[in-house]
Amino acid sequence: QVQLVESGGGLVRPGESLTLSCTGSRITFNYYHMGWYRQAPEKLRELVATISSGGITHYADFVKGRFTISRDNSRKTVYLQMNSLEPEDTAVYYCNADGPYGPSTNYWGQGTQVTVSS
């Protein structure tokens, strides 16, 4: 069974930084597009950033210039470096793996809480 495990969330003050990690297991990691999504209370889950199997990145407008997504295929890990965090960034952040084989190869982690508060 494919498993994605996020880590690195926590409580930070506005303006501070966090780096999230997501490590896959039982997955041919290098074949998957990876992404970070987030969901705040009473809101829909939204895309934060993605990185393709070839390293092409895409960012939501609200994080451009602040967040960086990267991957290390040897470690089966995708990272999200988050700088200049704001209270509006408070959410549960989820890791996603999108495979080339359709909906049956799309997986989610359990999420990690990021809280930005003074």
mmCIF file with all atom_site columns, C-alpha atoms in Angstrom:
data_model
loop_
_atom_site.group_PDB
_atom_site.id
_atom_site.type_symbol
_atom_site.label_atom_id
_atom_site.label_alt_id
_atom_site.label_comp_id
_atom_site.label_asym_id
_atom_site.label_entity_id
_atom_site.label_seq_id
_atom_site.pdbx_PDB_ins_code
_atom_site.Cartn_x
_atom_site.Cartn_y
_atom_site.Cartn_z
_atom_site.occupancy
_atom_site.B_iso_or_equiv
_atom_site.pdbx_formal_charge
_atom_site.auth_seq_id
_atom_site.auth_comp_id
_atom_site.auth_asym_id
_atom_site.auth_atom_id
_atom_site.pdbx_PDB_model_num
ATOM 1   C CA . GLN A 1 1   ? 0.000   0.000  0.000   1.00 0.00 ? 1   GLN A CA 1
ATOM 2   C CA . VAL A 1 2   ? 1.333   3.416  -0.969  1.00 0.00 ? 2   VAL A CA 1
ATOM 3   C CA . GLN A 1 3   ? 2.041   5.672  1.989   1.00 0.00 ? 3   GLN A CA 1
ATOM 4   C CA . LEU A 1 4   ? 2.882   9.369  2.159   1.00 0.00 ? 4   LEU A CA 1
ATOM 5   C CA . VAL A 1 5   ? 3.957   10.837 5.487   1.00 0.00 ? 5   VAL A CA 1
ATOM 6   C CA . GLU A 1 6   ? 4.263   14.571 6.079   1.00 0.00 ? 6   GLU A CA 1
ATOM 7   C CA . SER A 1 7   ? 6.366   16.172 8.766   1.00 0.00 ? 7   SER A CA 1
ATOM 8   C CA . GLY A 1 8   ? 7.658   19.583 9.765   1.00 0.00 ? 8   GLY A CA 1
ATOM 9   C CA . GLY A 1 9   ? 4.487   21.400 10.705  1.00 0.00 ? 9   GLY A CA 1
ATOM 10  C CA . GLY A 1 10  ? 4.145   23.416 13.850  1.00 0.00 ? 10  GLY A CA 1
ATOM 11  C CA . LEU A 1 11  ? 3.490   26.790 15.390  1.00 0.00 ? 11  LEU A CA 1
ATOM 12  C CA . VAL A 1 12  ? 5.426   29.801 14.124  1.00 0.00 ? 12  VAL A CA 1
ATOM 13  C CA . ARG A 1 13  ? 5.154   33.549 14.425  1.00 0.00 ? 13  ARG A CA 1
ATOM 14  C CA . PRO A 1 14  ? 4.351   35.778 11.446  1.00 0.00 ? 14  PRO A CA 1
ATOM 15  C CA . GLY A 1 15  ? 7.401   36.314 9.267   1.00 0.00 ? 15  GLY A CA 1
ATOM 16  C CA . GLU A 1 16  ? 9.091   33.092 10.309  1.00 0.00 ? 16  GLU A CA 1
ATOM 17  C CA . SER A 1 17  ? 9.847   30.026 8.198   1.00 0.00 ? 17  SER A CA 1
ATOM 18  C CA . LEU A 1 18  ? 9.076   26.330 8.141   1.00 0.00 ? 18  LEU A CA 1
ATOM 19  C CA . THR A 1 19  ? 10.107  23.470 5.900   1.00 0.00 ? 19  THR A CA 1
ATOM 20  C CA . LEU A 1 20  ? 7.682   20.627 5.344   1.00 0.00 ? 20  LEU A CA 1
ATOM 21  C CA . SER A 1 21  ? 8.744   17.186 4.195   1.00 0.00 ? 21  SER A CA 1
ATOM 22  C CA . CYS A 1 22  ? 6.783   14.358 2.652   1.00 0.00 ? 22  CYS A CA 1
ATOM 23  C CA . THR A 1 23  ? 8.314   10.934 2.266   1.00 0.00 ? 23  THR A CA 1
ATOM 24  C CA . GLY A 1 24  ? 6.785   8.174  0.192   1.00 0.00 ? 24  GLY A CA 1
ATOM 25  C CA . SER A 1 25  ? 7.033   4.457  0.674   1.00 0.00 ? 25  SER A CA 1
ATOM 26  C CA . ARG A 1 26  ? 6.000   1.557  -1.522  1.00 0.00 ? 26  ARG A CA 1
ATOM 27  C CA . ILE A 1 27  ? 5.864   3.958  -4.442  1.00 0.00 ? 27  ILE A CA 1
ATOM 28  C CA . THR A 1 28  ? 7.925   4.424  -7.589  1.00 0.00 ? 28  THR A CA 1
ATOM 29  C CA . PHE A 1 29  ? 8.486   7.967  -6.447  1.00 0.00 ? 29  PHE A CA 1
ATOM 30  C CA . ASN A 1 30  ? 10.356  9.327  -9.449  1.00 0.00 ? 30  ASN A CA 1
ATOM 31  C CA . TYR A 1 31  ? 7.417   8.570  -11.753 1.00 0.00 ? 31  TYR A CA 1
ATOM 32  C CA . TYR A 1 32  ? 4.997   10.759 -9.792  1.00 0.00 ? 32  TYR A CA 1
ATOM 33  C CA . HIS A 1 33  ? 4.180   14.414 -9.940  1.00 0.00 ? 33  HIS A CA 1
ATOM 34  C CA . MET A 1 34  ? 4.217   15.677 -6.365  1.00 0.00 ? 34  MET A CA 1
ATOM 35  C CA . GLY A 1 35  ? 2.268   18.481 -4.795  1.00 0.00 ? 35  GLY A CA 1
ATOM 36  C CA . TRP A 1 36  ? 1.410   20.310 -1.633  1.00 0.00 ? 36  TRP A CA 1
ATOM 37  C CA . TYR A 1 37  ? -2.152  21.316 -0.849  1.00 0.00 ? 37  TYR A CA 1
ATOM 38  C CA . ARG A 1 38  ? -3.662  22.962 2.182   1.00 0.00 ? 38  ARG A CA 1
ATOM 39  C CA . GLN A 1 39  ? -7.027  23.195 3.849   1.00 0.00 ? 39  GLN A CA 1
ATOM 40  C CA . ALA A 1 40  ? -8.051  25.799 6.380   1.00 0.00 ? 40  ALA A CA 1
ATOM 41  C CA . PRO A 1 41  ? -11.099 25.382 8.618   1.00 0.00 ? 41  PRO A CA 1
ATOM 42  C CA . GLU A 1 42  ? -14.362 25.810 6.732   1.00 0.00 ? 42  GLU A CA 1
ATOM 43  C CA . LYS A 1 43  ? -12.519 26.086 3.418   1.00 0.00 ? 43  LYS A CA 1
ATOM 44  C CA . LEU A 1 44  ? -11.898 23.810 0.466   1.00 0.00 ? 44  LEU A CA 1
ATOM 45  C CA . ARG A 1 45  ? -8.571  22.154 -0.058  1.00 0.00 ? 45  ARG A CA 1
ATOM 46  C CA . GLU A 1 46  ? -6.437  24.284 -2.359  1.00 0.00 ? 46  GLU A CA 1
ATOM 47  C CA . LEU A 1 47  ? -3.284  23.777 -4.351  1.00 0.00 ? 47  LEU A CA 1
ATOM 48  C CA . VAL A 1 48  ? -0.120  25.329 -2.948  1.00 0.00 ? 48  VAL A CA 1
ATOM 49  C CA . ALA A 1 49  ? 2.645   24.070 -5.225  1.00 0.00 ? 49  ALA A CA 1
ATOM 50  C CA . THR A 1 50  ? 3.484   21.181 -7.527  1.00 0.00 ? 50  THR A CA 1
ATOM 51  C CA . ILE A 1 51  ? 6.621   19.690 -8.977  1.00 0.00 ? 51  ILE A CA 1
ATOM 52  C CA . SER A 1 52  ? 6.572   17.294 -11.898 1.00 0.00 ? 52  SER A CA 1
ATOM 53  C CA . SER A 1 53  ? 8.602   14.144 -12.267 1.00 0.00 ? 53  SER A CA 1
ATOM 54  C CA . GLY A 1 54  ? 10.912  16.213 -14.459 1.00 0.00 ? 54  GLY A CA 1
ATOM 55  C CA . GLY A 1 55  ? 11.298  19.021 -11.934 1.00 0.00 ? 55  GLY A CA 1
ATOM 56  C CA . ILE A 1 56  ? 8.903   21.572 -13.421 1.00 0.00 ? 56  ILE A CA 1
ATOM 57  C CA . THR A 1 57  ? 7.329   23.653 -10.661 1.00 0.00 ? 57  THR A CA 1
ATOM 58  C CA . HIS A 1 58  ? 4.077   25.532 -10.335 1.00 0.00 ? 58  HIS A CA 1
ATOM 59  C CA . TYR A 1 59  ? 2.912   27.780 -7.511  1.00 0.00 ? 59  TYR A CA 1
ATOM 60  C CA . ALA A 1 60  ? -0.353  29.262 -6.424  1.00 0.00 ? 60  ALA A CA 1
ATOM 61  C CA . ASP A 1 61  ? -0.365  33.038 -6.707  1.00 0.00 ? 61  ASP A CA 1
ATOM 62  C CA . PHE A 1 62  ? -0.681  33.521 -2.965  1.00 0.00 ? 62  PHE A CA 1
ATOM 63  C CA . VAL A 1 63  ? 2.665   31.815 -2.263  1.00 0.00 ? 63  VAL A CA 1
ATOM 64  C CA . LYS A 1 64  ? 4.794   32.978 -5.199  1.00 0.00 ? 64  LYS A CA 1
ATOM 65  C CA . GLY A 1 65  ? 8.040   34.457 -3.967  1.00 0.00 ? 65  GLY A CA 1
ATOM 66  C CA . ARG A 1 66  ? 7.637   32.959 -0.502  1.00 0.00 ? 66  ARG A CA 1
ATOM 67  C CA . PHE A 1 67  ? 7.472   29.175 -0.930  1.00 0.00 ? 67  PHE A CA 1
ATOM 68  C CA . THR A 1 68  ? 9.762   26.775 -2.767  1.00 0.00 ? 68  THR A CA 1
ATOM 69  C CA . ILE A 1 69  ? 8.927   23.194 -3.664  1.00 0.00 ? 69  ILE A CA 1
ATOM 70  C CA . SER A 1 70  ? 11.693  20.700 -4.348  1.00 0.00 ? 70  SER A CA 1
ATOM 71  C CA . ARG A 1 71  ? 12.195  16.954 -4.470  1.00 0.00 ? 71  ARG A CA 1
ATOM 72  C CA . ASP A 1 72  ? 14.888  14.425 -3.746  1.00 0.00 ? 72  ASP A CA 1
ATOM 73  C CA . ASN A 1 73  ? 14.047  11.252 -5.603  1.00 0.00 ? 73  ASN A CA 1
ATOM 74  C CA . SER A 1 74  ? 16.813  9.290  -3.906  1.00 0.00 ? 74  SER A CA 1
ATOM 75  C CA . ARG A 1 75  ? 15.067  9.928  -0.590  1.00 0.00 ? 75  ARG A CA 1
ATOM 76  C CA . LYS A 1 76  ? 11.553  9.693  -2.056  1.00 0.00 ? 76  LYS A CA 1
ATOM 77  C CA . THR A 1 77  ? 10.891  13.041 -0.451  1.00 0.00 ? 77  THR A CA 1
ATOM 78  C CA . VAL A 1 78  ? 9.281   16.286 -1.543  1.00 0.00 ? 78  VAL A CA 1
ATOM 79  C CA . TYR A 1 79  ? 9.884   19.491 0.417   1.00 0.00 ? 79  TYR A CA 1
ATOM 80  C CA . LEU A 1 80  ? 8.074   22.756 0.834   1.00 0.00 ? 80  LEU A CA 1
ATOM 81  C CA . GLN A 1 81  ? 10.220  25.610 2.106   1.00 0.00 ? 81  GLN A CA 1
ATOM 82  C CA . MET A 1 82  ? 7.901   28.278 3.455   1.00 0.00 ? 82  MET A CA 1
ATOM 83  C CA . ASN A 1 83  ? 9.246   31.744 4.174   1.00 0.00 ? 83  ASN A CA 1
ATOM 84  C CA . SER A 1 84  ? 7.552   34.918 5.363   1.00 0.00 ? 84  SER A CA 1
ATOM 85  C CA . LEU A 1 85  ? 4.644   32.976 6.779   1.00 0.00 ? 85  LEU A CA 1
ATOM 86  C CA . GLU A 1 86  ? 1.447   34.845 7.480   1.00 0.00 ? 86  GLU A CA 1
ATOM 87  C CA . PRO A 1 87  ? -1.600  34.013 9.603   1.00 0.00 ? 87  PRO A CA 1
ATOM 88  C CA . GLU A 1 88  ? -3.495  33.343 6.368   1.00 0.00 ? 88  GLU A CA 1
ATOM 89  C CA . ASP A 1 89  ? -1.141  30.408 5.746   1.00 0.00 ? 89  ASP A CA 1
ATOM 90  C CA . THR A 1 90  ? -2.568  28.580 8.748   1.00 0.00 ? 90  THR A CA 1
ATOM 91  C CA . ALA A 1 91  ? -3.949  25.268 7.515   1.00 0.00 ? 91  ALA A CA 1
ATOM 92  C CA . VAL A 1 92  ? -3.420  21.553 7.385   1.00 0.00 ? 92  VAL A CA 1
ATOM 93  C CA . TYR A 1 93  ? -0.897  20.894 4.646   1.00 0.00 ? 93  TYR A CA 1
ATOM 94  C CA . TYR A 1 94  ? -1.258  17.710 2.627   1.00 0.00 ? 94  TYR A CA 1
ATOM 95  C CA . CYS A 1 95  ? 1.185   15.908 0.388   1.00 0.00 ? 95  CYS A CA 1
ATOM 96  C CA . ASN A 1 96  ? -0.109  14.519 -2.895  1.00 0.00 ? 96  ASN A CA 1
ATOM 97  C CA . ALA A 1 97  ? 1.343   12.063 -5.366  1.00 0.00 ? 97  ALA A CA 1
ATOM 98  C CA . ASP A 1 98  ? -0.180  12.026 -8.844  1.00 0.00 ? 98  ASP A CA 1
ATOM 99  C CA . GLY A 1 99  ? 0.827   9.061  -10.941 1.00 0.00 ? 99  GLY A CA 1
ATOM 100 C CA . PRO A 1 100 ? 0.689   8.565  -14.687 1.00 0.00 ? 100 PRO A CA 1
ATOM 101 C CA . TYR A 1 101 ? -1.943  5.827  -14.527 1.00 0.00 ? 101 TYR A CA 1
ATOM 102 C CA . GLY A 1 102 ? -5.131  7.737  -13.777 1.00 0.00 ? 102 GLY A CA 1
ATOM 103 C CA . PRO A 1 103 ? -7.180  8.224  -10.592 1.00 0.00 ? 103 PRO A CA 1
ATOM 104 C CA . SER A 1 104 ? -6.110  4.882  -9.165  1.00 0.00 ? 104 SER A CA 1
ATOM 105 C CA . THR A 1 105 ? -2.564  6.237  -8.736  1.00 0.00 ? 105 THR A CA 1
ATOM 106 C CA . ASN A 1 106 ? -3.370  9.432  -6.864  1.00 0.00 ? 106 ASN A CA 1
ATOM 107 C CA . TYR A 1 107 ? -2.455  9.397  -3.177  1.00 0.00 ? 107 TYR A CA 1
ATOM 108 C CA . TRP A 1 108 ? -2.665  11.684 -0.175  1.00 0.00 ? 108 TRP A CA 1
ATOM 109 C CA . GLY A 1 109 ? -0.816  11.948 3.092   1.00 0.00 ? 109 GLY A CA 1
ATOM 110 C CA . GLN A 1 110 ? -2.491  12.466 6.447   1.00 0.00 ? 110 GLN A CA 1
ATOM 111 C CA . GLY A 1 111 ? -1.536  16.123 6.655   1.00 0.00 ? 111 GLY A CA 1
ATOM 112 C CA . THR A 1 112 ? 0.536   18.260 8.972   1.00 0.00 ? 112 THR A CA 1
ATOM 113 C CA . GLN A 1 113 ? -0.743  21.311 10.833  1.00 0.00 ? 113 GLN A CA 1
ATOM 114 C CA . VAL A 1 114 ? 0.868   24.687 10.219  1.00 0.00 ? 114 VAL A CA 1
ATOM 115 C CA . THR A 1 115 ? -0.227  27.471 12.530  1.00 0.00 ? 115 THR A CA 1
ATOM 116 C CA . VAL A 1 116 ? 1.026   31.027 12.105  1.00 0.00 ? 116 VAL A CA 1
ATOM 117 C CA . SER A 1 117 ? 0.155   33.166 15.084  1.00 0.00 ? 117 SER A CA 1
ATOM 118 C CA . SER A 1 118 ? 1.698   35.762 17.323  1.00 0.00 ? 118 SER A CA 1
#
